PDB file of C-alpha atoms in Angstrom:
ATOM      1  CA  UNK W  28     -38.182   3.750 -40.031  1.00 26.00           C
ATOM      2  CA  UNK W  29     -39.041   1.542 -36.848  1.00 28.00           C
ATOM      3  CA  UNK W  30     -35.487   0.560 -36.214  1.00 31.00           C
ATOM      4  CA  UNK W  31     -34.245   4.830 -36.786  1.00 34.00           C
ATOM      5  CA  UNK W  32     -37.004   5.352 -34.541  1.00 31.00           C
ATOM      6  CA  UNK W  33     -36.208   2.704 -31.965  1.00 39.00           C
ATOM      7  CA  UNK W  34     -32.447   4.040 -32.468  1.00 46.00           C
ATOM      8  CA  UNK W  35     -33.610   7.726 -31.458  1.00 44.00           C
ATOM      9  CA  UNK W  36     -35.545   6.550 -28.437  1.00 39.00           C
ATOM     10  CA  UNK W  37     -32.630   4.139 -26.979  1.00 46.00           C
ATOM     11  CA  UNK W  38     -29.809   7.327 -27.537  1.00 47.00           C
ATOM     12  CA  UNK W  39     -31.954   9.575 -25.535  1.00 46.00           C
ATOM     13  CA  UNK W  40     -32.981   6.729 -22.760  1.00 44.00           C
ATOM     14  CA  UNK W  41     -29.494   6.355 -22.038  1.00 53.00           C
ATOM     15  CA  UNK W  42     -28.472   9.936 -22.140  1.00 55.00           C
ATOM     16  CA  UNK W  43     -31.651  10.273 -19.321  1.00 54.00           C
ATOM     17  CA  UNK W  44     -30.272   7.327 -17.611  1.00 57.00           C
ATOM     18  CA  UNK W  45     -26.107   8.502 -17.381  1.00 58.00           C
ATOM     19  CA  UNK W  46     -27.420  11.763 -16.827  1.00 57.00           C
ATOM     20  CA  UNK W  47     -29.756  10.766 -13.522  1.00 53.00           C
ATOM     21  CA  UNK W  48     -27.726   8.624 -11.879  1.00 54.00           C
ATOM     22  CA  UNK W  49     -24.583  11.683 -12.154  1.00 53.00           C
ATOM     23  CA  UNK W  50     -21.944   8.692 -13.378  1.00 56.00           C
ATOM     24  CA  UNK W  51     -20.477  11.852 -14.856  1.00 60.00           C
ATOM     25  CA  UNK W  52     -19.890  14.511 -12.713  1.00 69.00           C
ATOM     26  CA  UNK W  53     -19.227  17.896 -13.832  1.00 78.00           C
ATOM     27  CA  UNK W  54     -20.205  16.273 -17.768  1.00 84.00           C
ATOM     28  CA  UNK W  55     -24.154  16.374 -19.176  1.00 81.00           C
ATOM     29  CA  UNK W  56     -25.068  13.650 -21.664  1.00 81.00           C
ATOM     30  CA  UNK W  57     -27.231  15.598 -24.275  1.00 80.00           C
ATOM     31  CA  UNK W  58     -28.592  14.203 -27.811  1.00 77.00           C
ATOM     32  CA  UNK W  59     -28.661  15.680 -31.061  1.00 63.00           C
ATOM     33  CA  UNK W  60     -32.204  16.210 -32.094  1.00 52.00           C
ATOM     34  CA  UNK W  61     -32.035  16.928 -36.077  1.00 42.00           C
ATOM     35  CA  UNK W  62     -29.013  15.418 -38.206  1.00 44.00           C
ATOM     36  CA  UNK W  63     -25.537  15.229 -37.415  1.00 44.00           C
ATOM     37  CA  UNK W  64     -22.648  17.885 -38.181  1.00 42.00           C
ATOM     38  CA  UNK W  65     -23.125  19.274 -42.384  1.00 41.00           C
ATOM     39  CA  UNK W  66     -20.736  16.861 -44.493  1.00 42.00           C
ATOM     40  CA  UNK W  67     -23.375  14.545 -46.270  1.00 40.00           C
ATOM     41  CA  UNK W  68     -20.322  12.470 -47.222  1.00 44.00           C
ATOM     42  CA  UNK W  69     -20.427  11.516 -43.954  1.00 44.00           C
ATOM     43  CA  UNK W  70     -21.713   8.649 -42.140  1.00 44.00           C
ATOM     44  CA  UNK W  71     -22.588  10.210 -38.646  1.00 44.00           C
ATOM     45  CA  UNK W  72     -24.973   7.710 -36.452  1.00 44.00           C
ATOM     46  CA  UNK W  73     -24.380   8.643 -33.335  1.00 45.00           C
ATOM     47  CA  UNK W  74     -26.889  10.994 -31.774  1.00 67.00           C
ATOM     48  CA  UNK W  75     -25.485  10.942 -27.848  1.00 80.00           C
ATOM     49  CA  UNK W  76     -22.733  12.836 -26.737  1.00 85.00           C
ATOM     50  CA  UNK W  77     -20.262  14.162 -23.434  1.00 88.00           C
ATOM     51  CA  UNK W  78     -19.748  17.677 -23.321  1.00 89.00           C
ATOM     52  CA  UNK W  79     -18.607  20.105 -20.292  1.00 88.00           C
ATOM     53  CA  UNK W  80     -21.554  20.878 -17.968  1.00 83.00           C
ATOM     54  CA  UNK W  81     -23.044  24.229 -19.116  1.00 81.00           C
ATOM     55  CA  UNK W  82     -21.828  24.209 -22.491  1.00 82.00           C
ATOM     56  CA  UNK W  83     -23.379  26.477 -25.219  1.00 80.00           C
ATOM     57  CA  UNK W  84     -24.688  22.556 -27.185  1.00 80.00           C
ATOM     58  CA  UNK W  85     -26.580  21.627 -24.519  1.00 79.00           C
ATOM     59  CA  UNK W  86     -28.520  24.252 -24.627  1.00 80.00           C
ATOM     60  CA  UNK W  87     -29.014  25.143 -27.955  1.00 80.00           C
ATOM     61  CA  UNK W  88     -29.507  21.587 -28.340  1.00 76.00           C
ATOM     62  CA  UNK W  89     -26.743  21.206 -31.117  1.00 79.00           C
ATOM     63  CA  UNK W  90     -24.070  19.131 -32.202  1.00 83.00           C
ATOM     64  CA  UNK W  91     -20.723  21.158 -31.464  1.00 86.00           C
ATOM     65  CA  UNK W  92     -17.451  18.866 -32.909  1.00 88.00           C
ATOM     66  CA  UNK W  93     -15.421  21.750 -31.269  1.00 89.00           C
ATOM     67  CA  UNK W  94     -16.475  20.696 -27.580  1.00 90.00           C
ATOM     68  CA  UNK W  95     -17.537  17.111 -27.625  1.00 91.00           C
ATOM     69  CA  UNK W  96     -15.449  14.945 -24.924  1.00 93.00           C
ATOM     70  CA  UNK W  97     -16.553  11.528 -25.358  1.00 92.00           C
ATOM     71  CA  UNK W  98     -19.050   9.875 -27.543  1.00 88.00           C
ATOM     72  CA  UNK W  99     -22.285   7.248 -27.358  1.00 84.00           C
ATOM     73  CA  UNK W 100     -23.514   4.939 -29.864  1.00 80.00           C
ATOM     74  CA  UNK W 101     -26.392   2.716 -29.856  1.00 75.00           C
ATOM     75  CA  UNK W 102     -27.166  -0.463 -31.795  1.00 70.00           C
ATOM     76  CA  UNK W 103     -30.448  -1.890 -30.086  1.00 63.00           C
ATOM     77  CA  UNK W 104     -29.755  -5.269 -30.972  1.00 62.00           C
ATOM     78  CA  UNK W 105     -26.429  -7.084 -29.670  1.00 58.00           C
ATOM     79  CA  UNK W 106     -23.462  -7.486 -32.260  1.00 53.00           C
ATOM     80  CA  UNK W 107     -20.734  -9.685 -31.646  1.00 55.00           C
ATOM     81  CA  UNK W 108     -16.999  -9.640 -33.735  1.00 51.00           C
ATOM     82  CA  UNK W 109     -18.553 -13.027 -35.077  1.00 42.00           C
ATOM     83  CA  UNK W 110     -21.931 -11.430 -36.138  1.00 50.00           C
ATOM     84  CA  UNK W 111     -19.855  -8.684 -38.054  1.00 48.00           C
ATOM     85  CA  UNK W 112     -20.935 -10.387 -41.401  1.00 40.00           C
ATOM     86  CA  UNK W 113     -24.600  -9.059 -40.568  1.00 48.00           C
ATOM     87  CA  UNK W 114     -23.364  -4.968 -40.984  1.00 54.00           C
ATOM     88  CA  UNK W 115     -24.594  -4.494 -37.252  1.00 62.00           C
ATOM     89  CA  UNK W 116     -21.070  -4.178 -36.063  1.00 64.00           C
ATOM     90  CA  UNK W 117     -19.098  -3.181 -39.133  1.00 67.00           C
ATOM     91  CA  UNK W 118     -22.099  -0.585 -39.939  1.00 68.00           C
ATOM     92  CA  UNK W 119     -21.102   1.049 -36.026  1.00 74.00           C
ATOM     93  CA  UNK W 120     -17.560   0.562 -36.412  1.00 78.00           C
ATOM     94  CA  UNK W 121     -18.010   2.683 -40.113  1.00 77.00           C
ATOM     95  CA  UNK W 122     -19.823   5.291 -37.702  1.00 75.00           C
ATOM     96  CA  UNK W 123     -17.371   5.512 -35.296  1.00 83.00           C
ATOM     97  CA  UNK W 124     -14.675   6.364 -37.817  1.00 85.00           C
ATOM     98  CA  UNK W 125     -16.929   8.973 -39.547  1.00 82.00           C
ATOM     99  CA  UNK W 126     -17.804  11.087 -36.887  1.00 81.00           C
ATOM    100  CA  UNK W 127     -14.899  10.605 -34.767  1.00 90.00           C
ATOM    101  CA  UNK W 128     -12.664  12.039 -38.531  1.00 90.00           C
ATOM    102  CA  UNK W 129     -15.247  15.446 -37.592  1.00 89.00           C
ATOM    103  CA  UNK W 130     -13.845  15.574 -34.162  1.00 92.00           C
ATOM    104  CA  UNK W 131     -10.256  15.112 -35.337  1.00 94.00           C
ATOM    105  CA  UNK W 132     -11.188  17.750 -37.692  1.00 91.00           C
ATOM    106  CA  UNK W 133     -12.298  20.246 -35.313  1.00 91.00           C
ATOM    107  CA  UNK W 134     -10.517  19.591 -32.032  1.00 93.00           C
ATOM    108  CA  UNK W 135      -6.807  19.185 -31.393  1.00 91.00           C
ATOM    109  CA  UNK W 136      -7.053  15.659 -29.857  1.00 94.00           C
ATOM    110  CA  UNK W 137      -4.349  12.570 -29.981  1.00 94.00           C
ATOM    111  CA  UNK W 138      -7.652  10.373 -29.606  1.00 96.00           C
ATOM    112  CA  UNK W 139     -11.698  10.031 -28.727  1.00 96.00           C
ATOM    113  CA  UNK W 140     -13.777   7.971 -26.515  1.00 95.00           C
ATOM    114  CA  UNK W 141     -16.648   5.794 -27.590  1.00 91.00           C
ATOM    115  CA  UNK W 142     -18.952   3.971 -25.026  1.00 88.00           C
ATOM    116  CA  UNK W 143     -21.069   1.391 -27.714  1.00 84.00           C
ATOM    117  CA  UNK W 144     -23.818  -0.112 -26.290  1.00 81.00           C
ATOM    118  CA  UNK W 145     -25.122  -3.236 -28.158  1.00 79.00           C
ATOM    119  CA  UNK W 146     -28.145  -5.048 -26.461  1.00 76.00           C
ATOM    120  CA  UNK W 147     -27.790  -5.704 -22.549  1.00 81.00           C
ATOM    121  CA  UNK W 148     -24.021  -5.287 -23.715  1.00 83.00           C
ATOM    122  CA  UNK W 149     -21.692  -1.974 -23.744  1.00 85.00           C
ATOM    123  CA  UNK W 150     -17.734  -1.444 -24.887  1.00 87.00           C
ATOM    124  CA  UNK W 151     -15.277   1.195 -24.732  1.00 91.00           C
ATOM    125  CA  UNK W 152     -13.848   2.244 -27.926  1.00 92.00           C
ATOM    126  CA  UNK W 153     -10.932   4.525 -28.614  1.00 95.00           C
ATOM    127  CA  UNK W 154     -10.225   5.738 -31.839  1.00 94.00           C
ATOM    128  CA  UNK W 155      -7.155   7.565 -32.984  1.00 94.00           C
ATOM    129  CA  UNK W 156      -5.643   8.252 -36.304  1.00 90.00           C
ATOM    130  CA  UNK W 157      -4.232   4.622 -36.854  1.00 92.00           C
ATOM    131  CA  UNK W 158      -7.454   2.957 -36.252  1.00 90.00           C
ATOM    132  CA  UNK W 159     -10.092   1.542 -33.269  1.00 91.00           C
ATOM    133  CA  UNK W 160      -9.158  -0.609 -30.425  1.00 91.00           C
ATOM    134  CA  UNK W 161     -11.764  -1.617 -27.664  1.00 86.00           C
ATOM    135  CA  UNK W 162     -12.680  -3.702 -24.949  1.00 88.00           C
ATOM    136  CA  UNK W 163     -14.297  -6.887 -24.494  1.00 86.00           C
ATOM    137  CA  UNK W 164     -17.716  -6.664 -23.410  1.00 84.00           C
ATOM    138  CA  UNK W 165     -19.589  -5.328 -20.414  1.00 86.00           C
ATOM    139  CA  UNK W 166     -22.982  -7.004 -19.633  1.00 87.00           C
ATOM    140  CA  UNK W 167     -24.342  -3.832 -17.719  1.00 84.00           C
ATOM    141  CA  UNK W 168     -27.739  -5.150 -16.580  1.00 83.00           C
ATOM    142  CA  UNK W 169     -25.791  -8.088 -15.139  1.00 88.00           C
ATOM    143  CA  UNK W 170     -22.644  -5.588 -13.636  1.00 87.00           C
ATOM    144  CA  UNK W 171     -23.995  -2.289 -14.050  1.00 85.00           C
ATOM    145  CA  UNK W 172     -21.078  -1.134 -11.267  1.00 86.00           C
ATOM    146  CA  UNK W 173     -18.447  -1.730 -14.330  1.00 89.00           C
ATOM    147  CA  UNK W 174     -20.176   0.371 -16.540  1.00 86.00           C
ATOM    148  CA  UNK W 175     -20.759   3.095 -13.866  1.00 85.00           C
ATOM    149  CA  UNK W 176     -17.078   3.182 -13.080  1.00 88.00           C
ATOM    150  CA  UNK W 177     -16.223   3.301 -16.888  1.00 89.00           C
ATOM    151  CA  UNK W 178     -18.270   6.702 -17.131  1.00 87.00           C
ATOM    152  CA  UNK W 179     -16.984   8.394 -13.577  1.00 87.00           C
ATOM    153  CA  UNK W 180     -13.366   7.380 -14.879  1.00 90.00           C
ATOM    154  CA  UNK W 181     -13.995   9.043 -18.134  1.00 90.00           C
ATOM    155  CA  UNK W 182     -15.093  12.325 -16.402  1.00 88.00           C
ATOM    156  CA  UNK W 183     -12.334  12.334 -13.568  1.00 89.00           C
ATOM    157  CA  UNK W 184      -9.535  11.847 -16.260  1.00 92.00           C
ATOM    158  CA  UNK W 185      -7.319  15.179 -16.845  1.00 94.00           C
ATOM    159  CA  UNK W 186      -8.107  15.954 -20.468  1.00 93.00           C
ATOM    160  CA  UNK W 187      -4.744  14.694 -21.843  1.00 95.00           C
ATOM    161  CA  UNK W 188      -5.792  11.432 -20.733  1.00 95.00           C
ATOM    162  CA  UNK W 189      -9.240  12.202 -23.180  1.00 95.00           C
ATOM    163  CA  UNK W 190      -7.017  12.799 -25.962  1.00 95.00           C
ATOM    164  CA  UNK W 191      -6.866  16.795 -25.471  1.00 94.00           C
ATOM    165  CA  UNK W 192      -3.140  18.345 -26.409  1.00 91.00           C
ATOM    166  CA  UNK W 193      -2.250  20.621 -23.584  1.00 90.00           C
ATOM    167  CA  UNK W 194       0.076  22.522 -25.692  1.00 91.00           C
ATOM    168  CA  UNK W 195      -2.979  23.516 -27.816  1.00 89.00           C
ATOM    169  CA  UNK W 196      -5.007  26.903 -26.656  1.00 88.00           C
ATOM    170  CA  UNK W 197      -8.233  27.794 -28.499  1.00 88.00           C
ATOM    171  CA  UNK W 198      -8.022  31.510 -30.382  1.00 89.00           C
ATOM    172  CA  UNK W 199     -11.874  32.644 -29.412  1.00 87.00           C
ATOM    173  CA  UNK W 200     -13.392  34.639 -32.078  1.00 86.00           C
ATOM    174  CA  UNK W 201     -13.211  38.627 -31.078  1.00 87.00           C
ATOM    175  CA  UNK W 202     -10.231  37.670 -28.959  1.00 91.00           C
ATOM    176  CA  UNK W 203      -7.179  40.456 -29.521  1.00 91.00           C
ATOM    177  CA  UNK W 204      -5.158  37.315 -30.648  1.00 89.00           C
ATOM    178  CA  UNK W 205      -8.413  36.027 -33.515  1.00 88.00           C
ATOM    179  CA  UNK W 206      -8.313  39.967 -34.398  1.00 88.00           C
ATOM    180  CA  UNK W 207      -4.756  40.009 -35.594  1.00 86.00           C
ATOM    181  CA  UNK W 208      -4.503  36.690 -37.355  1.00 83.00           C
ATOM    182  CA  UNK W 209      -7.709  37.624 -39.451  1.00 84.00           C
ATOM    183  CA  UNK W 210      -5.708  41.070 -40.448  1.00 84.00           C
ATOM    184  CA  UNK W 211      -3.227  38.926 -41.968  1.00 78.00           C
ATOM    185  CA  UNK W 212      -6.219  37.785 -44.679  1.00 76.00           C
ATOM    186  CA  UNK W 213      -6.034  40.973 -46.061  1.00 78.00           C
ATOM    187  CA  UNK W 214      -2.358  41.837 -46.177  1.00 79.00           C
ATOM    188  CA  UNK W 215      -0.297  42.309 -49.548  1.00 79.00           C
ATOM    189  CA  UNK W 216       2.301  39.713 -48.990  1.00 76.00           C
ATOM    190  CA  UNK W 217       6.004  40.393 -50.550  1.00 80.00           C
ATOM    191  CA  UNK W 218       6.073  37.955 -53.716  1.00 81.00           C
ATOM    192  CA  UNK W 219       7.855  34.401 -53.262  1.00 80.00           C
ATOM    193  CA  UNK W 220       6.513  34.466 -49.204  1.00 77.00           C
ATOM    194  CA  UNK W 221       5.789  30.779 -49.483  1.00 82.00           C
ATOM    195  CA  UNK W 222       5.987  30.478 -45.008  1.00 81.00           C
ATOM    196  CA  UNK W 223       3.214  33.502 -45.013  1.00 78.00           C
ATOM    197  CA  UNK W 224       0.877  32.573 -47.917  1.00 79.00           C
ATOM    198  CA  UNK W 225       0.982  28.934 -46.525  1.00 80.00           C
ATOM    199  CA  UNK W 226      -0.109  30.292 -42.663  1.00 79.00           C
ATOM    200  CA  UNK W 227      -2.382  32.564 -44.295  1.00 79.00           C
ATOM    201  CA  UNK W 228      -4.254  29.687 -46.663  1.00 80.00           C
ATOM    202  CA  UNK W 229      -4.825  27.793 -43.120  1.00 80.00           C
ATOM    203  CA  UNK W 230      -7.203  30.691 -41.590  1.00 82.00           C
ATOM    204  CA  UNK W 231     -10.124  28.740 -42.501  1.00 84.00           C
ATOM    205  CA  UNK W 232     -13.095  30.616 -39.995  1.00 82.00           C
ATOM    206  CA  UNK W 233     -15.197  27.267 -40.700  1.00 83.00           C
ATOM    207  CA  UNK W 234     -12.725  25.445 -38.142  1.00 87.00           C
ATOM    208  CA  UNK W 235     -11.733  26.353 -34.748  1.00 88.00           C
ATOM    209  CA  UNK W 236      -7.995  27.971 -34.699  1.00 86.00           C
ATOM    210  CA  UNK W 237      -5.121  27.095 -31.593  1.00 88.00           C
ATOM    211  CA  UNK W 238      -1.992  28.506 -30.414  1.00 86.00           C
ATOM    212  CA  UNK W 239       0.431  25.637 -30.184  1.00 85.00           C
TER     213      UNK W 239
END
């Protein structure tokens, strides 16, 4: 319980930290206080998250997968590639790919942003749906001006460049355009209508819906 604990304390110390020194403009750092997202098969670690100043998670101080822009995980105790043996690096990495699956899941993104700080250490991660590639380490209490400039370029980049499709528009529910889509739950479709039933099985109201 002292290292969850420890974990807890360290997400929302940096979240205060990112947050006061505004290396994200127009962004707020906020951390999850109770468990992460509802899939128990999951393996969701990360408590620390990037989402559009003003948005409805900060304050209702929930985890939204529909509106998270970049991602924060902690590991208190610094992990190299070599220590990976240990679990403290492969047990982050198997993080990463959990809850970054819930953000493919719920956004329409090509890719997501991890900052992972390990120790006095800190990488940038990017996941997409072939795998996790990141960069070699940042000592930030030796060069904290790198890892400043690694958060204002995250914020300044257009959201295509954080993975966002621009071709995708969210359908808001109570929107004229979520109104007619849910009226086609309840049609009688002609028999053999393979294209309709197929468009109708994906109007899942759990998930988000876009106009491509």
């Amino acid at each position: 319980m002292r290292f969850a604990l420890t974990r807890r304390v360290t997400h929302i110390w940096k979240a205060d930290a990112i947050n006061g020194k505004a290396m994200g403009p127009g962004f707020f750092f906020a951390t999850t206080p109770s468990a992460l997202g509802s899939d128990a098969s999951t393996k969701e670690k990360v408590g620390c998250w990037m989402y559009a100043a003003g948005s409805r998670a900060i304050i209702d101080e929930r985890t939204d997968w529909t509106t998270i822009e970049v991602s924060v995980a902690c590991e208190t105790e610094h992990a190299d590639d070599a220590e990976a043996v240990d679990g403290r690096w492969t047990g982050l990495i198997d993080s990463i790919t959990s809850f970054s699956s819930l953000v493919f899941r719920y956004q329409l993104v090509t890719h997501h942003f991890t900052i992972l700080f390990l120790g006095d250490c800190a990488r940038l991660a990017m996941t997409d749906r072939a795998g996790i590639i990141y960069t070699s380490h940042i000592n930030y209490k030796a060069n904290p001006a790198k890892l400043g400039r690694v958060f204002w370029r995250l914020s300044r980049a257009t959201p295509e460049a954080r993975g966002h499709d621009p071709s995708a528009v969210r359908i808001l529910r109570g929107s004229p355009e979520y109104d007619a889509m849910v009226t086609w739950k309840t049609k009688t479709l002609p028999a053999g209508d393979h294209a309709r039933e197929l468009f109708v099985d994906t109007l899942d109201e759990d998930y988000p819906w876009y106009r491509l």
